[in-house]
Every structure is written in C-alpha cells, then in structure tokens.
C-alpha cells in the first residue's frame, strides 16, 4: 500500500521564459494578468465573443463588466468571475 500518486499530467500552470508562472486574478471590475512575459492574452465571454486580445509584456489590468469570462494565455484557459 502506498499513498503516493504519480502522474504524467501537467499542473495547469504555465511557466514563461523568465521562470515565473503566469497568474490570472479576477478583481473588482477587471482581471489582472501577472508575469505574462510577452504572452498573447485573450478574453472571451461565455458565448464566445472575444472582448480583449493583446500581447502583455509583463502585467496588465483589463477592465471588464461584471460577469463570467474565459481568459486564454498562450493556449491555457482560465474561467474567472468579475464582480
């Protein structure tokens, strides 16, 4: 018996060239993307409408109306709620 679990699956955390993980944080009226390292950041509504797309050098604060969004950073997607 062992309580160790080994997996080949990824962690879902993307590491950029500078060795730091990209962080997506919902905030009041916006979403913050930290440590982007020049990544392409795209924000979508649940219906699939793209409301933001740009390369983010380091960090960005993207103003959004209240609601649910999908934030894609170089192909890794996070679901967030903006309040």
PDB file of C-alpha atoms in Angstrom, residues 15-73:
ATOM      1  CA  UNK A  15       5.930  28.865 -16.876  1.00  0.00           C
ATOM      2  CA  UNK A  16       7.248  31.630 -19.106  1.00  0.00           C
ATOM      3  CA  UNK A  17      10.839  32.236 -20.174  1.00  0.00           C
ATOM      4  CA  UNK A  18      11.711  34.183 -17.017  1.00  0.00           C
ATOM      5  CA  UNK A  19      10.822  31.154 -14.877  1.00  0.00           C
ATOM      6  CA  UNK A  20       7.762  32.739 -13.260  1.00  0.00           C
ATOM      7  CA  UNK A  21       4.241  31.363 -13.567  1.00  0.00           C
ATOM      8  CA  UNK A  22       1.568  33.368 -15.352  1.00  0.00           C
ATOM      9  CA  UNK A  23      -1.093  34.398 -12.832  1.00  0.00           C
ATOM     10  CA  UNK A  24      -4.689  35.369 -13.743  1.00  0.00           C
ATOM     11  CA  UNK A  25      -6.527  37.141 -10.908  1.00  0.00           C
ATOM     12  CA  UNK A  26     -10.112  38.438 -11.019  1.00  0.00           C
ATOM     13  CA  UNK A  27     -10.589  41.785  -9.286  1.00  0.00           C
ATOM     14  CA  UNK A  28     -13.352  44.358  -8.908  1.00  0.00           C
ATOM     15  CA  UNK A  29     -14.243  45.468 -12.438  1.00  0.00           C
ATOM     16  CA  UNK A  30     -11.171  43.898 -14.037  1.00  0.00           C
ATOM     17  CA  UNK A  31      -8.916  40.905 -14.431  1.00  0.00           C
ATOM     18  CA  UNK A  32      -5.198  41.142 -13.700  1.00  0.00           C
ATOM     19  CA  UNK A  33      -2.643  39.129 -15.658  1.00  0.00           C
ATOM     20  CA  UNK A  34       0.737  38.939 -13.931  1.00  0.00           C
ATOM     21  CA  UNK A  35       4.122  37.621 -15.126  1.00  0.00           C
ATOM     22  CA  UNK A  36       2.849  37.317 -18.720  1.00  0.00           C
ATOM     23  CA  UNK A  37       6.316  37.588 -20.281  1.00  0.00           C
ATOM     24  CA  UNK A  38       5.054  38.764 -23.683  1.00  0.00           C
ATOM     25  CA  UNK A  39       2.257  36.178 -23.868  1.00  0.00           C
ATOM     26  CA  UNK A  40      -0.816  36.616 -26.026  1.00  0.00           C
ATOM     27  CA  UNK A  41      -3.762  37.245 -23.691  1.00  0.00           C
ATOM     28  CA  UNK A  42      -7.317  36.865 -24.975  1.00  0.00           C
ATOM     29  CA  UNK A  43     -10.549  37.293 -23.020  1.00  0.00           C
ATOM     30  CA  UNK A  44     -13.836  35.709 -24.145  1.00  0.00           C
ATOM     31  CA  UNK A  45     -17.443  35.849 -22.969  1.00  0.00           C
ATOM     32  CA  UNK A  46     -19.276  32.527 -22.403  1.00  0.00           C
ATOM     33  CA  UNK A  47     -20.939  32.994 -25.811  1.00  0.00           C
ATOM     34  CA  UNK A  48     -17.507  33.069 -27.478  1.00  0.00           C
ATOM     35  CA  UNK A  49     -17.188  36.791 -28.196  1.00  0.00           C
ATOM     36  CA  UNK A  50     -13.596  37.996 -27.879  1.00  0.00           C
ATOM     37  CA  UNK A  51     -13.557  41.187 -25.781  1.00  0.00           C
ATOM     38  CA  UNK A  52      -9.769  41.590 -25.451  1.00  0.00           C
ATOM     39  CA  UNK A  53      -6.678  40.417 -27.316  1.00  0.00           C
ATOM     40  CA  UNK A  54      -3.143  41.744 -26.915  1.00  0.00           C
ATOM     41  CA  UNK A  55       0.389  40.697 -26.078  1.00  0.00           C
ATOM     42  CA  UNK A  56       1.188  41.534 -22.465  1.00  0.00           C
ATOM     43  CA  UNK A  57       4.844  42.313 -21.791  1.00  0.00           C
ATOM     44  CA  UNK A  58       4.743  41.798 -18.023  1.00  0.00           C
ATOM     45  CA  UNK A  59       1.449  42.595 -16.290  1.00  0.00           C
ATOM     46  CA  UNK A  60      -1.908  44.056 -17.293  1.00  0.00           C
ATOM     47  CA  UNK A  61      -5.161  45.111 -15.693  1.00  0.00           C
ATOM     48  CA  UNK A  62      -8.009  44.542 -18.162  1.00  0.00           C
ATOM     49  CA  UNK A  63     -11.239  46.434 -17.414  1.00  0.00           C
ATOM     50  CA  UNK A  64     -14.352  44.268 -17.784  1.00  0.00           C
ATOM     51  CA  UNK A  65     -18.027  44.485 -16.921  1.00  0.00           C
ATOM     52  CA  UNK A  66     -19.348  42.162 -14.213  1.00  0.00           C
ATOM     53  CA  UNK A  67     -19.737  38.615 -15.446  1.00  0.00           C
ATOM     54  CA  UNK A  68     -18.081  35.329 -16.335  1.00  0.00           C
ATOM     55  CA  UNK A  69     -15.118  35.255 -18.720  1.00  0.00           C
ATOM     56  CA  UNK A  70     -12.574  32.834 -20.108  1.00  0.00           C
ATOM     57  CA  UNK A  71      -9.024  34.179 -20.115  1.00  0.00           C
ATOM     58  CA  UNK A  72      -6.653  32.469 -22.547  1.00  0.00           C
ATOM     59  CA  UNK A  73      -2.904  32.990 -22.074  1.00  0.00           C
TER      60      UNK A  73
END
